[in-house]
Short mmCIF file of C-alpha atoms in Angstrom, two decimals:
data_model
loop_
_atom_site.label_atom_id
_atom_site.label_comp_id
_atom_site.label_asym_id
_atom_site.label_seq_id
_atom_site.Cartn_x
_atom_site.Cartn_y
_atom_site.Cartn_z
CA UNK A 1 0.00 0.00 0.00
CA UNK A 2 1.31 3.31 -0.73
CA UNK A 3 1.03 6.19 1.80
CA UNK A 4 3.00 8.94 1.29
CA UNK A 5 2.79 12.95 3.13
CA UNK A 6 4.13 15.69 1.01
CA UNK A 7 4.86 19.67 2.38
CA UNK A 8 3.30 22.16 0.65
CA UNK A 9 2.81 25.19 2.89
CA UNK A 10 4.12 26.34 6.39
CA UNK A 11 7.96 25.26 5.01
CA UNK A 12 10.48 26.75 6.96
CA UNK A 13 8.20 30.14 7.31
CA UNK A 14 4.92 30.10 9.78
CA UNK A 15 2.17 30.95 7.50
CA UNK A 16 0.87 28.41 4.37
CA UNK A 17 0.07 26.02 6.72
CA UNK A 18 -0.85 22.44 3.90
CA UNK A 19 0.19 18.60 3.86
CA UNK A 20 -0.97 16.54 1.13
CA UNK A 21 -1.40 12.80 2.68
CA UNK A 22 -1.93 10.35 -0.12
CA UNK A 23 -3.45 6.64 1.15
CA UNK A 24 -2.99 4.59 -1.57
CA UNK A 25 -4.72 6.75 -3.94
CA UNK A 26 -6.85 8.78 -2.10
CA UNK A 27 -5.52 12.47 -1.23
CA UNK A 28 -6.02 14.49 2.05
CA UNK A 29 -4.81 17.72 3.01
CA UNK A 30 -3.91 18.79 6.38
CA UNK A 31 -4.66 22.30 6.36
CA UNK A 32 -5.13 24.86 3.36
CA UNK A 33 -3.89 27.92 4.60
CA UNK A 34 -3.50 31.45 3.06
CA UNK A 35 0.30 32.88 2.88
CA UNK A 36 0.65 36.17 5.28
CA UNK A 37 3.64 38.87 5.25
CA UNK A 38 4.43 41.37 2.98
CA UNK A 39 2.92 41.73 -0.43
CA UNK A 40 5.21 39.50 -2.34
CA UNK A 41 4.16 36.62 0.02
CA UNK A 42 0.36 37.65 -0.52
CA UNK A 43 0.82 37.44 -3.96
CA UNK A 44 2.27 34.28 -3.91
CA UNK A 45 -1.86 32.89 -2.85
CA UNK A 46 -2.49 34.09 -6.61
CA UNK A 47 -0.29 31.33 -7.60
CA UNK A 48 -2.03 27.40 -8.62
CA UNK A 49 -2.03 24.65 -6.02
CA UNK A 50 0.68 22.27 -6.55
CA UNK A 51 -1.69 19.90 -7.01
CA UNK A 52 -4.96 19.58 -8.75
CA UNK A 53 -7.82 20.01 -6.75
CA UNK A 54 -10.81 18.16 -8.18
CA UNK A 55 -8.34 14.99 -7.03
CA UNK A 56 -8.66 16.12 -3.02
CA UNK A 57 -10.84 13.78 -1.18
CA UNK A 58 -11.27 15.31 1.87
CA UNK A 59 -9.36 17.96 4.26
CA UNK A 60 -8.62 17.72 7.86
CA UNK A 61 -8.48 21.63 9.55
CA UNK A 62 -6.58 21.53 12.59
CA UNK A 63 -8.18 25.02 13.62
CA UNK A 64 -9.81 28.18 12.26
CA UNK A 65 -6.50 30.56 11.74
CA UNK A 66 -6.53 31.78 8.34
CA UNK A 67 -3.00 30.71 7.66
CA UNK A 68 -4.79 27.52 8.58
CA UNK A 69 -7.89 27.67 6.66
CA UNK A 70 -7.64 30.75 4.59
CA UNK A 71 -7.24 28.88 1.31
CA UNK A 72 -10.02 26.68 1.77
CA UNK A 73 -12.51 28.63 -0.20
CA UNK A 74 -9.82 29.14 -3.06
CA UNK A 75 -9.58 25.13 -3.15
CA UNK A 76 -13.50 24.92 -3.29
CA UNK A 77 -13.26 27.12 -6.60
CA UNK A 78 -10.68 25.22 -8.13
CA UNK A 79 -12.78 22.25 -8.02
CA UNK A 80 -12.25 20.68 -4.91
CA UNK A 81 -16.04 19.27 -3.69
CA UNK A 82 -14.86 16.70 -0.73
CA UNK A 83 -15.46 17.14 3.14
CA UNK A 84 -13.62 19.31 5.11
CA UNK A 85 -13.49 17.75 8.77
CA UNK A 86 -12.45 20.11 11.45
CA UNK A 87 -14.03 20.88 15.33
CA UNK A 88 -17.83 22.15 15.61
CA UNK A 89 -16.37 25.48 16.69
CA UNK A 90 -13.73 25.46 13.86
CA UNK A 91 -16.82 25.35 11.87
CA UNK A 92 -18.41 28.55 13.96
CA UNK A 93 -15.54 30.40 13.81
CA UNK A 94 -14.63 29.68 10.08
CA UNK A 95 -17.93 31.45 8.89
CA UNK A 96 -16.75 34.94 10.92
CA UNK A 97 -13.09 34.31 9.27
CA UNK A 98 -13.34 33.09 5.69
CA UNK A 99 -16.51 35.56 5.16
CA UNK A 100 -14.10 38.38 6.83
CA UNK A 101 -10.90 37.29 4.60
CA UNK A 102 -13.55 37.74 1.38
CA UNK A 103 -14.28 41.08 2.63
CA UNK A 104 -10.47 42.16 2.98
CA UNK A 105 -9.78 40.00 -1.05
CA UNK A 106 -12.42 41.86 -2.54
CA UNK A 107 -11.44 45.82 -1.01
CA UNK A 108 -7.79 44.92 -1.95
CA UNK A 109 -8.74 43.96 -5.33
CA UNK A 110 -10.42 47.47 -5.38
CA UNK A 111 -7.67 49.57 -4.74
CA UNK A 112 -5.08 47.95 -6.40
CA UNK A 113 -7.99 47.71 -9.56
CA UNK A 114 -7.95 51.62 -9.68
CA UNK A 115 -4.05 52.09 -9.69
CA UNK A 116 -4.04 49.39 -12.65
CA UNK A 117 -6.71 51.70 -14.10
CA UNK A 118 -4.72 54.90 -13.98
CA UNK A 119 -1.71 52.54 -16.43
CA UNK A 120 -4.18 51.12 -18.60
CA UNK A 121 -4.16 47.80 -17.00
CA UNK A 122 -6.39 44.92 -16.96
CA UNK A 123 -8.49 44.38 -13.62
CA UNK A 124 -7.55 41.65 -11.08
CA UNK A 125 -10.19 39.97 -8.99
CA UNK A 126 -10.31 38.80 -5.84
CA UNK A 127 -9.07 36.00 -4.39
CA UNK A 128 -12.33 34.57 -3.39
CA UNK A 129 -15.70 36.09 -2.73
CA UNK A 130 -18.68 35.95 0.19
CA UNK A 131 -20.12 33.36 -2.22
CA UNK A 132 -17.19 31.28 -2.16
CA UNK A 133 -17.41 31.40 1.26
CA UNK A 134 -20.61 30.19 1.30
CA UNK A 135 -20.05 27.15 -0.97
CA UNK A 136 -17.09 25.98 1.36
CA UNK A 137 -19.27 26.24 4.44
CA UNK A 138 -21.52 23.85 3.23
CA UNK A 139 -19.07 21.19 2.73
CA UNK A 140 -17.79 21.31 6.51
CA UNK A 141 -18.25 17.77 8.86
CA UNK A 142 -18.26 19.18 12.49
CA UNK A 143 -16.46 16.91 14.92
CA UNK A 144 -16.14 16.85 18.54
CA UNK A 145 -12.98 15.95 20.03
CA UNK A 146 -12.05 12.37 20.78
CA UNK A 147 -14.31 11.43 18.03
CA UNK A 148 -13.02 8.78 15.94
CA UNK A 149 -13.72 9.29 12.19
CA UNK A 150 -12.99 7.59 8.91
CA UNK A 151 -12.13 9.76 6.07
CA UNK A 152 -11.44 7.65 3.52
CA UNK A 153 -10.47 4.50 3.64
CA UNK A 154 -7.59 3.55 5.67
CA UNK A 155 -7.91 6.93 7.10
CA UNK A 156 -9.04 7.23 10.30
CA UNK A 157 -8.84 10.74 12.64
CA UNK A 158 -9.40 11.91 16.03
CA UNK A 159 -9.28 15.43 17.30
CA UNK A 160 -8.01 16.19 20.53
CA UNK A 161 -7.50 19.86 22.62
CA UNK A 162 -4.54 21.59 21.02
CA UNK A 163 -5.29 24.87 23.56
CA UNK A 164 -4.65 27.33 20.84
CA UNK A 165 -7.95 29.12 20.18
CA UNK A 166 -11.52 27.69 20.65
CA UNK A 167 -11.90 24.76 18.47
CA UNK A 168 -7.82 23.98 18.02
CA UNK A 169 -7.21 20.61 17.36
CA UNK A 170 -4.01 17.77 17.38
CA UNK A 171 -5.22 15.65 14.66
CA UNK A 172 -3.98 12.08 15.46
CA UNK A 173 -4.25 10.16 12.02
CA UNK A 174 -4.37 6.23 11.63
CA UNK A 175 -3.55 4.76 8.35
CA UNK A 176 -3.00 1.82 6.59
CA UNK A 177 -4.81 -1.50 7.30
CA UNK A 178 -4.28 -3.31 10.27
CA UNK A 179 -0.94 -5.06 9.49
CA UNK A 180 0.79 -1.94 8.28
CA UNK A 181 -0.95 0.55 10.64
CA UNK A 182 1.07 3.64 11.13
CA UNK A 183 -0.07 6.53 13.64
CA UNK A 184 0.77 10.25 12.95
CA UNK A 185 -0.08 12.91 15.11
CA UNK A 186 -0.11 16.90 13.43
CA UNK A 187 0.19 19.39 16.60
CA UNK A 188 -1.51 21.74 14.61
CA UNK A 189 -0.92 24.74 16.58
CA UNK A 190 0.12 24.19 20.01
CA UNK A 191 -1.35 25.85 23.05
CA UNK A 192 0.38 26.93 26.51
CA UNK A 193 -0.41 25.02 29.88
CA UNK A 194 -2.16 27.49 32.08
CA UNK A 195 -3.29 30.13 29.65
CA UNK A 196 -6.46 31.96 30.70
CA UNK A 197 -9.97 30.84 29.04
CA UNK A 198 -9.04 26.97 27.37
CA UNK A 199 -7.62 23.56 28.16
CA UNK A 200 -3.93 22.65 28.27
CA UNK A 201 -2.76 21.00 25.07
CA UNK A 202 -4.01 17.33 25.43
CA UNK A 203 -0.67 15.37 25.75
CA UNK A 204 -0.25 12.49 23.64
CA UNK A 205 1.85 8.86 23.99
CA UNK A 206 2.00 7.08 20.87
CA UNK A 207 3.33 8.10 17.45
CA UNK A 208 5.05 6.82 14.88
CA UNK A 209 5.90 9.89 13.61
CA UNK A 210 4.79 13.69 15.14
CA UNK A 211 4.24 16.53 13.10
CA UNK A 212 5.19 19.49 15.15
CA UNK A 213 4.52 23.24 14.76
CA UNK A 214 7.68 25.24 16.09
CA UNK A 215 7.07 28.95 15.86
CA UNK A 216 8.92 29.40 19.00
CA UNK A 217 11.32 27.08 18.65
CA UNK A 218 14.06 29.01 19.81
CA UNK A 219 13.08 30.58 22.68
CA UNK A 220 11.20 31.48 26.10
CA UNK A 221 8.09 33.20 26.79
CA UNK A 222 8.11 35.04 29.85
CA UNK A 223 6.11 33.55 32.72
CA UNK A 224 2.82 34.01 33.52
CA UNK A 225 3.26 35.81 36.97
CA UNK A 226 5.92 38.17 34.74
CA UNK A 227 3.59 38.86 31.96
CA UNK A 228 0.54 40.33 34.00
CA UNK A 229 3.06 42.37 35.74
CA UNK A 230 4.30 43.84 32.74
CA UNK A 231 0.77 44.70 31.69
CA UNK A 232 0.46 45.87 34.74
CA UNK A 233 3.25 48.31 34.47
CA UNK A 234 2.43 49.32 31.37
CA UNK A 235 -1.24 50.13 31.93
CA UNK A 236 -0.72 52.10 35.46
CA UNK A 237 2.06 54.58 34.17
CA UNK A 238 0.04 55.15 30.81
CA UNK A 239 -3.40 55.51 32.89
CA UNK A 240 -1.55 57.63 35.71
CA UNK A 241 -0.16 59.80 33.38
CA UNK A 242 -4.04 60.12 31.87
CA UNK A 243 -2.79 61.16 28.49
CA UNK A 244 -2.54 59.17 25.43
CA UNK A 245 -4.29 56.07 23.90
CA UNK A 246 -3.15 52.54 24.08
CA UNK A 247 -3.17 49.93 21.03
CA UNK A 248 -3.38 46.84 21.33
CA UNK A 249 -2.78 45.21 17.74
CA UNK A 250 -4.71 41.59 18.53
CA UNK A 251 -5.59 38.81 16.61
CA UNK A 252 -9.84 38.45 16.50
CA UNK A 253 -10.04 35.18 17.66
CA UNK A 254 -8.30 33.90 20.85
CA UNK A 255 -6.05 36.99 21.96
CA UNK A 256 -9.09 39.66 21.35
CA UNK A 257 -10.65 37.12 24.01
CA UNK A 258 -7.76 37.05 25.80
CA UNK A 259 -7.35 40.25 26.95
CA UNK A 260 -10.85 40.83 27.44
CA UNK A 261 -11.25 38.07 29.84
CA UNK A 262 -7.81 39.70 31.53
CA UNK A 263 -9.31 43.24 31.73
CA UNK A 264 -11.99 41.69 33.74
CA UNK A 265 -10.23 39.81 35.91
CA UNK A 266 -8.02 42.31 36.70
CA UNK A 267 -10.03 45.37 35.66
CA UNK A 268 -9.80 47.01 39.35
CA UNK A 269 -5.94 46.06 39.86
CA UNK A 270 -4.93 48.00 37.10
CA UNK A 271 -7.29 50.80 36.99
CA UNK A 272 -9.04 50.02 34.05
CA UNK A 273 -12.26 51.82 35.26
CA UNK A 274 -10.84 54.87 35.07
CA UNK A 275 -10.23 54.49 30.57
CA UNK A 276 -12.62 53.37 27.98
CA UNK A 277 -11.83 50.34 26.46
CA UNK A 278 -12.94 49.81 22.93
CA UNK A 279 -13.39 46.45 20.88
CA UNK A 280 -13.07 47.42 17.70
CA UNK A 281 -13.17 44.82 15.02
CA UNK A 282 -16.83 42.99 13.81
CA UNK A 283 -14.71 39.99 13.24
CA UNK A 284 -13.70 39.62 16.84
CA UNK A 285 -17.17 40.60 18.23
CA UNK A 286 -18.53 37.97 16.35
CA UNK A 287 -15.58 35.99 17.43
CA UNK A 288 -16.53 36.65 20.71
CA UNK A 289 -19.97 35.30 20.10
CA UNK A 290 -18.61 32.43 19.22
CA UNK A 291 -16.93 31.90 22.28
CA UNK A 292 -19.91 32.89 24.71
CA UNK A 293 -21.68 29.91 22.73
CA UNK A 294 -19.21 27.38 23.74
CA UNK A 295 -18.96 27.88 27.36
CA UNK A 296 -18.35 23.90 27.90
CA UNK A 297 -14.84 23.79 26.06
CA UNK A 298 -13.28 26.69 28.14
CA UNK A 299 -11.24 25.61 31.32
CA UNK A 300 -12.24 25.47 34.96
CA UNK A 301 -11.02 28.65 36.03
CA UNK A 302 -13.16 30.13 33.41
CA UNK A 303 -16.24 28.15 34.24
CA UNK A 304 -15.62 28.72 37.94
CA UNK A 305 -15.72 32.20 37.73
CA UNK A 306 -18.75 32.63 35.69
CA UNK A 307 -20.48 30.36 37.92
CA UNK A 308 -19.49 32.69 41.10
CA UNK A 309 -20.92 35.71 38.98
CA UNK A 310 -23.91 34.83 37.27
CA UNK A 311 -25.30 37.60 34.94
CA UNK A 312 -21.91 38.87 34.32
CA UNK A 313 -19.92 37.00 31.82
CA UNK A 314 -16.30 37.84 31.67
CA UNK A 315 -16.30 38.62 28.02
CA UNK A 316 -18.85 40.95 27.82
CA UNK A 317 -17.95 43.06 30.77
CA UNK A 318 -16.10 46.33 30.54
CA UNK A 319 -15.59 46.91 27.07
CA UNK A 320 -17.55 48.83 24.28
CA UNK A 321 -18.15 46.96 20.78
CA UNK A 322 -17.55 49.04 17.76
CA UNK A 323 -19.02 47.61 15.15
CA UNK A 324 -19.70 50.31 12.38
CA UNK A 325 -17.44 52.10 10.63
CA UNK A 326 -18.49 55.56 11.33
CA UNK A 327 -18.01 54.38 15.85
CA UNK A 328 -14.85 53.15 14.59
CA UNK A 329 -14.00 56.54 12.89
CA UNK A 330 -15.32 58.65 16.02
CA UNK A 331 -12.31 57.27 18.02
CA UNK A 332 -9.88 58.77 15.49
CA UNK A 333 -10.76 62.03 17.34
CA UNK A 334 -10.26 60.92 21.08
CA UNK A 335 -6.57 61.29 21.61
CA UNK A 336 -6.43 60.01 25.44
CA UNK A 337 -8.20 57.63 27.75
CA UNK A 338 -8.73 54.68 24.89
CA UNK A 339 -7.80 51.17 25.68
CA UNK A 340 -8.16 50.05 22.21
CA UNK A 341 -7.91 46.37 20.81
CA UNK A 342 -8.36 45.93 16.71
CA UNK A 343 -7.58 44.17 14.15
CA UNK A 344 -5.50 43.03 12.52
CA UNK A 345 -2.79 41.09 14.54
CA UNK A 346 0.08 41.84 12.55
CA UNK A 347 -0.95 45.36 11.70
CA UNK A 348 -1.39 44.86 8.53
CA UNK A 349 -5.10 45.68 7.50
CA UNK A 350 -7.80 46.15 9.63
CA UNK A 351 -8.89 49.05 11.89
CA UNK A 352 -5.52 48.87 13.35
CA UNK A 353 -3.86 50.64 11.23
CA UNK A 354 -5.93 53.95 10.95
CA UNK A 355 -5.45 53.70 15.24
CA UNK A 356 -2.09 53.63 14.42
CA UNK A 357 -1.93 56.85 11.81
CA UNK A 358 -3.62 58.50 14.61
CA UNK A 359 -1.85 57.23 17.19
CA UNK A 360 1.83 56.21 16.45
CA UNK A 361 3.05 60.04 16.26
CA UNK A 362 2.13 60.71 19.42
CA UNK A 363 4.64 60.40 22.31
CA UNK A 364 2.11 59.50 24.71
CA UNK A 365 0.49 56.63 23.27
CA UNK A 366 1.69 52.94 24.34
CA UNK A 367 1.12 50.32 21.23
CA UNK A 368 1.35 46.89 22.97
CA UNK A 369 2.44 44.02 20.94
CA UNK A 370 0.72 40.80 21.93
CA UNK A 371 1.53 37.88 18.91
CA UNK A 372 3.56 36.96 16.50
CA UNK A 373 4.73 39.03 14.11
CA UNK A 374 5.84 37.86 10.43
CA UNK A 375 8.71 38.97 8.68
CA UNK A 376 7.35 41.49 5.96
CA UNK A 377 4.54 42.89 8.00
CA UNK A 378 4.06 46.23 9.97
CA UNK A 379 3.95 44.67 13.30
CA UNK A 380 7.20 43.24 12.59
CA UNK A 381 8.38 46.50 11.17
CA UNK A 382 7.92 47.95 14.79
CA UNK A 383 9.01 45.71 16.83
CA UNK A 384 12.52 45.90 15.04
CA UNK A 385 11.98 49.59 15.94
CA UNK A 386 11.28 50.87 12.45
CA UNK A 387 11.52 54.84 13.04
CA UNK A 388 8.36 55.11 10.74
CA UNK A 389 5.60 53.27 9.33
CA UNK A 390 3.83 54.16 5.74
CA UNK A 391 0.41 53.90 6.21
CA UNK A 392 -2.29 54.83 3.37
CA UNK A 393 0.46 56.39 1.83
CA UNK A 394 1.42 58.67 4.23
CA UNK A 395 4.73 58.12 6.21
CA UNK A 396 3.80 58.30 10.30
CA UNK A 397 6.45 58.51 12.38
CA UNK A 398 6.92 56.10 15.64
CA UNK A 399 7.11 58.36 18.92
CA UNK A 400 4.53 56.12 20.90
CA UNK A 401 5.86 53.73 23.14
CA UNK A 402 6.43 50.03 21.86
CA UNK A 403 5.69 46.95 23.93
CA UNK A 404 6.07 43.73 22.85
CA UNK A 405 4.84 41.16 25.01
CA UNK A 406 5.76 37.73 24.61
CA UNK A 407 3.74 35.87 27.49
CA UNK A 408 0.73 36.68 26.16
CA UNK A 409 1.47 34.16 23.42
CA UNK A 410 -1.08 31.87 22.61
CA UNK A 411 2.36 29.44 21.08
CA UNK A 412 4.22 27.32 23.13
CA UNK A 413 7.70 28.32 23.91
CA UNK A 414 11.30 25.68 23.14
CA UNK A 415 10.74 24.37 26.61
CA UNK A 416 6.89 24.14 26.19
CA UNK A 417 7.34 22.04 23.02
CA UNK A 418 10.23 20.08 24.42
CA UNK A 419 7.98 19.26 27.19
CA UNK A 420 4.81 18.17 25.04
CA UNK A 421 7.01 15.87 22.94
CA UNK A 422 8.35 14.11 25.92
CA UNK A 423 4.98 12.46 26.58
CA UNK A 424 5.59 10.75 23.57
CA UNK A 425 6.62 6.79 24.08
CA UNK A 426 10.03 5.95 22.38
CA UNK A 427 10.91 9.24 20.77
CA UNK A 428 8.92 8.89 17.29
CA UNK A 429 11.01 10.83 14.96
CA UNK A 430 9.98 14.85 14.21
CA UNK A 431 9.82 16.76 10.75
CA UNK A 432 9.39 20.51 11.87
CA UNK A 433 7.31 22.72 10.25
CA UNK A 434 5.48 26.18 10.80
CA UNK A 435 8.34 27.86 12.03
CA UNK A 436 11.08 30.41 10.68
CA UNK A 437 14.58 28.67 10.11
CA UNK A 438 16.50 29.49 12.98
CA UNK A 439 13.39 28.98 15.02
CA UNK A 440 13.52 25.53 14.00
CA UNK A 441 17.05 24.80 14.32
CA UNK A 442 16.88 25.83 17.84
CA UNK A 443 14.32 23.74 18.28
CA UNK A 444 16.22 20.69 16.14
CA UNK A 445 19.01 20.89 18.39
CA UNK A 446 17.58 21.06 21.79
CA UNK A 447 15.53 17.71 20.15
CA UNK A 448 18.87 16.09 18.93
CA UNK A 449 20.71 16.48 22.42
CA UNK A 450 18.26 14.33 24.28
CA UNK A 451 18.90 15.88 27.89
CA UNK A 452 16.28 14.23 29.75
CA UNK A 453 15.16 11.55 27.03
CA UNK A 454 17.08 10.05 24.26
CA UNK A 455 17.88 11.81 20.75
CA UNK A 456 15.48 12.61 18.71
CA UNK A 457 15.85 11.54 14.40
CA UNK A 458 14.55 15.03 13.78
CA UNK A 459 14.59 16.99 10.37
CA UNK A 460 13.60 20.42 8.97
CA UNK A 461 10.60 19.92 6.49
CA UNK A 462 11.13 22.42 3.30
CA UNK A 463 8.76 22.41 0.41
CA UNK A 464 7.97 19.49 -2.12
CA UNK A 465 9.64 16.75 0.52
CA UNK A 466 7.73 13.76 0.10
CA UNK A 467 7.81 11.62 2.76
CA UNK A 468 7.29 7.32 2.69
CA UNK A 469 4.93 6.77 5.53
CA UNK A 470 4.65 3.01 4.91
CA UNK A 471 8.68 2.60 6.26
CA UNK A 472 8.19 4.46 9.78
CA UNK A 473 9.82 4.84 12.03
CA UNK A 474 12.63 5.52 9.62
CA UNK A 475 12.37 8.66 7.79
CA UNK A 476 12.58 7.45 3.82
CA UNK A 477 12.36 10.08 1.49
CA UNK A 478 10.66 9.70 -2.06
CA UNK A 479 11.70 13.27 -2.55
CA UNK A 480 13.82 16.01 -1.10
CA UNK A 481 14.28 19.35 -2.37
CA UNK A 482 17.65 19.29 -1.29
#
């Protein structure tokens, strides 16, 4: 029987996340996510799949991230027509996201449709439309985790808690028939143990081969305890001060939750009362939503405390949502006493970034950065400590205060990784992916020394490898781009 997994996305950078799993014949992608950055990597979701799409029979989503599922609709117009299995709430929060990413494709193809006007140029169009959207939706299977499910044959999954966002899943994958059964487990996206709001990542023991994300590969988050008191910090000399605005540049599902649930909790601690804070992105409130609807897959802590406080849920507390464009413009004109969080994450579309033409001039503002930042994107751009930022063509320069803020990660660090592997039986061998280079090499090494458990046969995944699942535990390449 031939079984074979080939990397197609998520290759030595973090975005792109897609792994084509062939079972003797039949073709499954892991993922089918949209390329982030600069626009040079954007450009680069223009470009055909590197396979043919009427030939998918099915796709497992690990979670609802658009560099996880933002190329889904894009697949359903090139023909694909199979199921997409992913969590019930990956479903939920897939309609806010994919219908949002439409949105953004179509305005882009706008703007950049009346420069190419100006030289004569023939029209582009967008990526994918609302009505793409809509034909995707319609093809999700909602799962529950620990579910066992076939999806084709010889295929068998099972979702478990990956603690990322609401919804994240490890995607343990059986294939092959009885006497050549091999086990793979995807991390998807790993979660932190003892993040506010969700479950630790569910730890697994048998593999014969683990798939593992490594965005932080090569480093430490700051604690827990050492991350609230640096928001703390931050918030009581900006709100003592009583001048300014702070930005908090958040992705709109998971940390736009995050920090709501944190400026409850801790709303009196750090003076919050005293400063309007603003939720400004429709995408997160109906985010949000989503969330409030799935009160049984958030952690005890969470559940505890909305028991205690009935009538007062921790996400809807404290906090204005701006959902119209014209609320969203009114804030433009407040220049102190705003606590807001918008979108995008990276600051590169979104709200954000007419917060930050308002904002980032001003010596008084804070702009806190709370996720990952990839190379090419504005977010990056300041936390390199770019002296300016062009934004709708003007060039802004940075006098507001930069934060970046590590622990409020919703990726697990070197050690956190290190640590999830570990409760893996007889060190299965690794191929790394989702992760920039020297991310990953950190993370290869620490793996290769053993320390506490034996070495790991780990390797660095890079695009086109094709992988011979039917001779695991050895790694046997078909294919290697190098």
């Amino acid at each position: 029987m031939k079984m074979t997994l080939t990397f197609l996305g998520a290759t030595q950078e973090v975005t792109g996340s897609c792994h084509l799993l062939n079972i003797d014949g039949r073709q499954v992608l892991l993922d089918c996510g949209m390329i982030q950055g600069g626009k040079l990597d954007a450009m680069r979701n223009h470009e055909p799949f590197p396979f043919d799409a009427t030939q998918i029979h099915a796709v497992v989503l690990s979670h609802a991230h658009i560099d996880h599922s933002g190329r889904l609709p894009l697949l359903v117009k090139s023909g694909f027509t199979g199921p997409i299995f992913s969590h019930k709430a990956t479903v939920e929060l897939c309609a806010v996201m994919l219908k949002d990413a439409a949105m953004l494709q179509f305005r882009d193809a706008e703007r950049t449709n009346k420069k190419r006007a100006k030289n004569n140029l023939e029209p582009i169009e967008p990526l994918f439309t609302e009505e793409d959207v809509d034909t995707v939706m319609q093809q999700f299977v909602a799962l529950e985790y620990d579910q066992h499910t076939q999806v084709v044959p010889n295929l068998t999954v099972c979702l478990c808690d990956a603690g990322h966002i609401l919804g994240s899943a490890i995607v343990e994958l059986w294939m092959g028939p009885k006497d050549q059964r091999k086990k793979v487990v995807f991390s998807g996206d790993l979660g932190r143990a003892g993040m506010p709001i969700l479950d630790d990542p569910t730890l697994i023991e048998e593999a014969d081969l683990v798939l593992m994300e490594s965005t932080y590969g090569d480093r430490l988050h700051r604690s827990w305890v050492d991350t609230l008191a640096e928001l703390k910090t931050i918030f009581a000399s900006t709100i003592k001060r009583s001048r300014g605005n702070i930005l908090l540049p958040a992705f709109s599902v998971g940390r736009a939750q995050e920090l709501l649930y944190l400026f409850h909790l801790y709303a009196k601690e750090w003076e919050l009362g005293r400063w309007r804070i603003c939720l400004d992105s429709p995408m997160a409130i109906r985010a949000t939503q989503v969330y409030v609807g799935n009160y049984n897959l958030m952690d005890e802590d969470f559940k505890r405390f909305t028991r205690l406080s009935p009538g007062l849920h921790p996400l809807l507390s404290n906090v204005d949502f701006i959902d119209t464009t014209d609320e969203s413009m009114e804030l433009n004109h407040i220049h102190e006493g705003l606590i807001i969080i918008a979108g995008s994450g990276m600051c590169n579309g979104g709200r954000i970034r007419c917060h930050l033409a308002h904002n980032l001039a001003n010596p008084l503002s804070d702009v806190i950065i709370c996720g990952y930042q990839a190379m090419g994107t504005p977010g990056r751009l300041l936390v390199d400590g770019a002296e300016s930022l062009t934004i709708h063509g003007d060039n802004i320069p940075v006098n507001a205060k930069i934060h970046t803020i590590g622990g409020l990660s919703a990726h697990a660090d070197q050690a956190e990784l290190l640590n999830w592997y570990r409760h893996f039986n007889n060190t299965p061998p690794v191929v790394l992916v989702h992760g920039e280079v020297e991310a990953q090499k950190g993370l290869l090494k620490q793996l290769q020394v053993g320390g506490e458990m034996p070495p790991v046969h780990g390797v660095i995944a890079e695009f086109g490898d094709c992988l011979d699942l039917t001779r695991l535990p050895q790694l046997i390449w078909i294919s290697q781009s190098s």
